[in-house]
Coordinates of C-alpha atoms and ligand atoms in Angstrom, one line a residue:
M20 CA 1.0 2.4 -16.1
A21 CA 3.2 4.3 -13.6
T22 CA 1.5 5.0 -10.2
A23 CA 1.8 7.8 -7.7
V24 CA 0.4 7.9 -4.2
I25 CA 0.1 11.3 -2.6
T26 CA -0.9 11.9 1.0
G27 CA -2.2 15.4 1.5
G28 CA -3.1 15.2 -2.2
T29 CA -6.5 16.7 -1.7
D30 CA -5.1 20.2 -1.2
G31 CA -2.1 22.5 -1.5
I32 CA 1.2 21.4 -2.9
G33 CA 0.1 17.7 -2.8
R34 CA -2.9 18.5 -5.0
A35 CA -0.8 20.4 -7.5
L36 CA 1.7 17.5 -7.6
A37 CA -1.2 15.1 -8.2
E38 CA -2.3 17.1 -11.2
A39 CA 1.3 17.3 -12.5
Y40 CA 1.6 13.5 -12.3
L41 CA -1.9 13.1 -13.9
S42 CA -0.8 15.2 -16.8
R43 CA 2.3 12.9 -17.2
G44 CA 0.0 9.9 -17.7
F45 CA 0.3 8.4 -14.2
E46 CA -2.4 6.7 -12.2
V47 CA -2.6 9.0 -9.2
L48 CA -4.1 8.0 -5.8
V49 CA -4.6 11.0 -3.5
V50 CA -5.2 10.3 0.2
G51 CA -7.1 12.7 2.5
R52 CA -10.1 13.0 4.7
D53 CA -12.2 15.5 2.8
E54 CA -14.7 13.6 0.6
R55 CA -15.7 16.7 -1.3
K56 CA -12.1 17.7 -2.3
G57 CA -11.3 14.0 -3.0
R58 CA -14.3 13.5 -5.3
A59 CA -13.4 16.8 -7.1
F60 CA -9.9 15.4 -7.9
A61 CA -11.3 12.0 -8.9
A62 CA -13.6 13.7 -11.4
A63 CA -10.5 14.5 -13.5
G64 CA -10.7 11.0 -15.1
E65 CA -10.2 7.3 -14.7
R66 CA -6.5 7.6 -13.7
A67 CA -7.4 10.0 -10.8
R68 CA -8.4 8.3 -7.6
F69 CA -9.3 9.3 -4.1
I70 CA -8.7 7.2 -1.0
S71 CA -10.4 8.5 2.1
A72 CA -8.2 7.9 5.2
D73 CA -7.4 9.7 8.5
L74 CA -3.7 9.2 8.6
S75 CA -3.4 10.2 12.3
G76 CA -4.3 6.6 13.2
V77 CA -1.7 3.8 13.2
A78 CA -4.2 1.1 12.0
E79 CA -5.4 3.4 9.2
N80 CA -1.8 3.8 7.9
R81 CA -1.2 0.1 8.0
R82 CA -4.5 -0.6 6.2
L83 CA -3.6 2.0 3.6
A84 CA -0.1 0.5 2.9
E85 CA -1.7 -3.0 2.7
H86 CA -4.5 -1.8 0.4
I87 CA -2.1 -0.1 -2.0
S88 CA 0.5 -2.9 -2.0
Q89 CA -2.2 -5.4 -2.9
R90 CA -3.5 -3.4 -5.8
H91 CA -0.2 -1.8 -7.0
P92 CA 2.6 -4.3 -6.6
A93 CA 5.0 -1.7 -8.1
L94 CA 4.7 1.9 -6.9
D95 CA 6.7 4.6 -8.7
V96 CA 6.1 7.7 -6.6
L97 CA 5.2 8.2 -3.0
V98 CA 4.6 11.8 -1.8
L99 CA 4.1 12.3 2.0
G100 CA 2.4 15.7 2.5
A101 CA -0.4 15.4 5.0
R102 CA -0.3 17.9 7.9
Y103 CA -2.6 19.6 10.3
H104 CA -1.6 22.5 12.7
R105 CA -3.0 22.5 16.2
P106 CA -2.4 25.4 18.6
N107 CA -2.6 23.2 21.6
R108 CA -1.2 19.8 22.3
V109 CA -3.8 17.1 21.4
L110 CA -3.5 13.4 21.6
T111 CA -4.9 11.1 18.9
A112 CA -7.2 8.3 19.7
D113 CA -4.1 6.1 19.7
G114 CA -2.6 8.3 22.4
F115 CA 0.2 9.9 20.3
E116 CA 0.8 13.7 20.1
S117 CA -1.1 14.7 17.0
N118 CA 1.8 16.2 15.0
F119 CA 4.0 13.3 15.9
A120 CA 1.2 11.0 14.7
L121 CA 0.3 12.6 11.4
F122 CA 3.4 14.5 10.4
Y123 CA 5.9 11.8 11.4
L124 CA 4.6 8.4 12.4
S125 CA 2.2 8.2 9.4
R126 CA 5.2 8.9 7.1
F127 CA 7.3 6.3 8.9
L128 CA 4.5 3.7 8.6
L129 CA 3.9 4.5 4.9
S130 CA 7.5 4.8 3.9
H131 CA 8.3 1.4 5.4
G132 CA 4.9 -0.2 4.6
L133 CA 5.2 0.7 0.9
A134 CA 9.0 0.0 0.5
G135 CA 8.2 -3.4 -1.0
A136 CA 6.0 -1.9 -3.7
L137 CA 8.4 0.9 -4.3
S138 CA 11.3 -1.5 -4.7
R139 CA 9.5 -3.3 -7.5
A140 CA 9.2 -0.1 -9.7
G141 CA 11.7 0.9 -12.3
N142 CA 13.0 4.1 -10.7
P143 CA 11.0 4.7 -7.5
V144 CA 11.1 7.9 -5.5
V145 CA 9.7 9.1 -2.2
L146 CA 9.1 12.8 -1.6
N147 CA 8.8 13.7 2.0
F148 CA 8.2 17.3 3.2
G149 CA 10.7 17.4 6.0
G150 CA 12.8 20.2 7.4
A151 CA 15.6 19.8 4.8
G152 CA 18.1 20.6 7.6
Q153 CA 16.4 23.9 8.5
T154 CA 14.9 22.9 11.9
G155 CA 16.3 22.5 15.4
P156 CA 17.5 19.4 17.1
V157 CA 15.4 16.4 18.2
R158 CA 14.0 16.6 21.7
W159 CA 15.1 13.1 22.6
D160 CA 13.9 13.4 26.2
D161 CA 10.5 14.8 25.1
I162 CA 9.8 13.4 21.6
Q163 CA 6.1 14.0 21.8
L164 CA 6.4 17.5 23.2
E165 CA 4.8 17.2 26.6
R166 CA 6.6 20.3 27.8
G167 CA 6.3 23.7 26.2
Y168 CA 4.2 22.7 23.2
H169 CA 3.9 25.3 20.5
G170 CA 2.0 24.6 17.3
V171 CA 4.4 25.9 14.7
G172 CA 7.4 24.5 16.7
A173 CA 5.7 21.1 16.8
M174 CA 5.6 21.1 13.0
G175 CA 9.2 22.1 12.8
H176 CA 10.2 19.3 15.2
A177 CA 8.3 16.8 13.1
G178 CA 10.2 18.2 10.1
R179 CA 13.5 17.2 11.8
L180 CA 12.1 13.7 12.6
N181 CA 11.3 13.3 8.9
D182 CA 14.8 14.4 7.9
L183 CA 16.1 11.5 10.0
L184 CA 13.5 9.2 8.6
G185 CA 14.9 9.9 5.2
V186 CA 18.5 9.2 6.4
D187 CA 17.5 5.9 8.0
F188 CA 15.3 4.9 5.1
V189 CA 18.1 5.0 2.4
D190 CA 20.3 3.1 4.8
T191 CA 17.7 0.4 5.6
Y192 CA 16.9 -0.1 1.9
A193 CA 20.4 0.3 0.6
D194 CA 20.0 -2.7 -1.6
T195 CA 17.0 -1.2 -3.5
G196 CA 16.9 1.6 -6.0
I197 CA 14.5 3.7 -3.9
R198 CA 15.5 7.4 -3.8
Y199 CA 14.3 9.6 -1.0
V200 CA 13.9 13.4 -1.4
L201 CA 13.3 15.7 1.5
N202 CA 11.9 19.0 0.6
H203 CA 11.3 22.3 2.5
P204 CA 9.3 24.4 0.0
G205 CA 9.6 27.7 1.8
V206 CA 6.4 29.7 2.4
V207 CA 3.7 28.5 -0.1
V208 CA 0.1 29.8 -0.3
T209 CA -2.0 26.7 0.5
S210 CA -4.9 25.8 2.7
F211 CA -2.6 25.8 5.7
A212 CA -4.8 23.0 7.1
G213 CA -5.4 23.3 10.8
E214 CA -6.8 25.3 13.7
Y215 CA -5.1 28.5 14.7
D216 CA -5.1 30.9 17.7
P217 CA -5.6 34.5 16.8
V218 CA -1.9 35.4 16.9
T219 CA -0.9 32.5 14.6
A220 CA -3.9 33.1 12.3
A221 CA -2.7 36.7 11.8
Q222 CA 0.8 35.4 11.0
I223 CA -0.8 32.9 8.5
D224 CA -2.7 35.8 6.9
R225 CA 0.6 37.6 6.4
L226 CA 2.2 34.5 4.9
R227 CA -0.7 34.3 2.4
V228 CA 0.5 37.7 1.1
V229 CA 4.2 36.9 0.8
G230 CA 4.1 33.2 0.0
K231 CA 4.7 31.7 -3.4
P232 CA 2.0 30.0 -5.4
V233 CA 1.8 26.1 -5.3
A234 CA 2.7 26.1 -9.0
T235 CA 6.1 27.6 -8.1
A236 CA 6.7 25.1 -5.3
V237 CA 5.9 22.2 -7.6
A238 CA 8.1 23.6 -10.4
E239 CA 11.0 23.8 -7.8
I240 CA 10.7 20.2 -6.6
L241 CA 9.7 18.2 -9.8
P242 CA 13.2 18.3 -11.3
F243 CA 14.6 16.4 -8.2
L244 CA 12.0 13.7 -8.6
E245 CA 12.8 12.9 -12.3
P246 CA 13.7 9.2 -12.9
T247 CA 17.2 10.3 -14.1
G248 CA 18.1 11.2 -10.5
Q249 CA 21.0 9.2 -9.1
D250 CA 21.4 10.2 -5.4
R251 CA 19.7 7.9 -2.9
L252 CA 19.1 10.8 -0.5
T253 CA 18.5 14.4 -1.6
A254 CA 17.5 17.4 0.5
V255 CA 16.0 20.4 -1.2
L256 CA 15.3 23.9 0.1
E257 CA 13.2 26.1 -2.2
G258 CA 14.5 24.4 -5.3
R259 CA 18.2 24.3 -4.2
R260 CA 20.0 21.2 -3.1
V261 CA 21.1 21.3 0.5
S262 CA 24.5 19.8 1.4
L263 CA 24.1 16.7 3.5
E264 CA 26.7 17.6 6.1
P265 CA 27.2 14.8 8.7
G266 CA 26.2 17.1 11.6
S267 CA 22.6 17.4 10.6
W268 CA 22.3 14.2 8.7
D269 CA 23.7 11.8 11.3
L270 CA 23.0 8.1 10.7
G271 CA 23.5 7.3 14.4
E272 CA 20.7 9.8 15.2
A273 CA 18.6 8.4 12.4
R274 CA 18.9 4.8 13.7
R275 CA 18.2 6.0 17.2
L276 CA 14.9 7.5 16.0
H277 CA 14.1 4.3 14.0
D278 CA 14.6 2.2 17.1
L279 CA 12.6 4.6 19.4
T280 CA 9.8 4.6 16.8
G281 CA 9.8 0.9 16.7
D282 CA 9.6 0.7 20.5
L283 CA 6.7 3.1 20.6
L284 CA 4.8 1.1 18.0
A285 CA 5.5 -2.1 19.8
Q286 CA 4.2 -0.6 23.0
F287 CA 1.1 0.6 21.1
D288 CA 0.6 -2.9 19.7
R289 CA 0.8 -4.5 23.1
R290 CA -1.7 -1.9 24.5
T291 CA -4.2 -2.5 21.8
A292 CA -3.7 -6.3 21.3
Ligands
NAP308 N1 2.5 25.7 2.8 C1 3.7 26.0 3.3 O1 4.1 27.2 3.4 C2 4.7 24.9 3.7 C3 5.9 25.3 4.3 C4 6.8 24.3 4.7 C5 6.4 23.0 4.6 N2 5.2 22.7 4.0 C6 4.9 21.2 3.9 O2 4.4 20.9 2.7 C7 3.5 19.8 2.8 C8 2.2 20.2 2.1 O3 1.7 21.3 2.8 P1 0.5 22.2 2.2 O4 0.6 23.5 2.9 O5 0.5 22.1 0.7 O6 -0.8 21.4 2.7 P2 -2.2 21.9 3.1 O7 -2.8 22.8 2.0 O8 -2.2 22.5 4.5 O9 -3.1 20.6 3.1 C9 -2.8 19.6 4.0 C10 -3.3 18.3 3.5 O10 -3.2 17.3 4.6 C11 -4.4 16.5 4.6 N3 -4.7 16.1 6.0 C12 -4.8 16.9 7.1 N4 -5.1 16.1 8.1 C13 -5.2 14.8 7.7 C14 -5.5 13.6 8.3 N5 -5.7 13.5 9.6 N6 -5.5 12.5 7.5 C15 -5.2 12.5 6.2 N7 -4.9 13.7 5.6 C16 -4.9 14.8 6.3 C17 -5.5 17.4 4.1 O11 -6.5 16.6 3.5 P3 -8.0 16.7 3.8 O12 -8.4 18.2 3.8 O13 -8.7 16.0 2.7 O14 -8.2 16.1 5.2 C18 -4.7 18.2 3.0 O15 -4.7 17.5 1.8 C19 3.3 19.6 4.3 O16 4.1 18.5 4.8 C20 3.8 20.9 4.9 O17 4.3 20.7 6.2 C21 4.3 23.6 3.6

């Protein structure tokens, strides 16, 4: 039986994708923190499962990748959709800026930690909600946004890091058949998980009026995940393929980010040894 793992699968677009894969006969593992939402999904049947995990922690991501790899030696679909908005800069228990930890580092750890299981599937695909080329440059001198933090900007910055994660991933695993799809879905009416200051909360209320339903967002991205897809890296903006121009999809930048992330994780491991 084909298997899909979906982080952020307890709500929003992730939850709708989880239901779509369930209806296609997949075993679907959704990952989130909310037991109530997780149990509600798992009630859909034997193939629907919930794994409780706080993905803002390094050890939790490593444990999750290990747990899944042991039970599912071949993984067909990995969706990376967990996010949480914070109006102020907050550090995780590991000492990382919270968006960097959840929106980027978790996706780095899970992409690489599950690459072995993915490579053993017939036509594996990773879907990562990145910026799809729509965000500004990487702040190389301030990657965890110590200066001038802004909640929405921090999510955009993480989107850019995820674009580069995709570029690096397909290069690193060039000898496998794993495809990587980066998606910016546009404004979608979801739970918009997070905490908001009054100004941003008012903006979110307006987005709830103009945003598209999750069903539309899922219909726009599913065709790019089909097993018939050939491209190793695809970027999609609201259902349209984005051209991978060298400027915004630079392999040198992607490798630089890979190395920087590796250094940060090595420092973390030394700190916590
Ligand atoms: N909605 C939009 O307009 C929009 C626009 C652009 C990009 N996107 C991207 O699309 C993806 C899905 O967004 P969405 O709006 O559909 O999501 P959402 O409704 O805001 O839900 C967020 C998900 O993240 C999970 N989550 C939050 N903190 C977590 C943590 N510490 N550990 C584990 N899971 C955690 C939540 O699970 P629990 O509640 O179970 O913790 C929930 O399932 C995200 O990457 C988002 O950035 C969305």
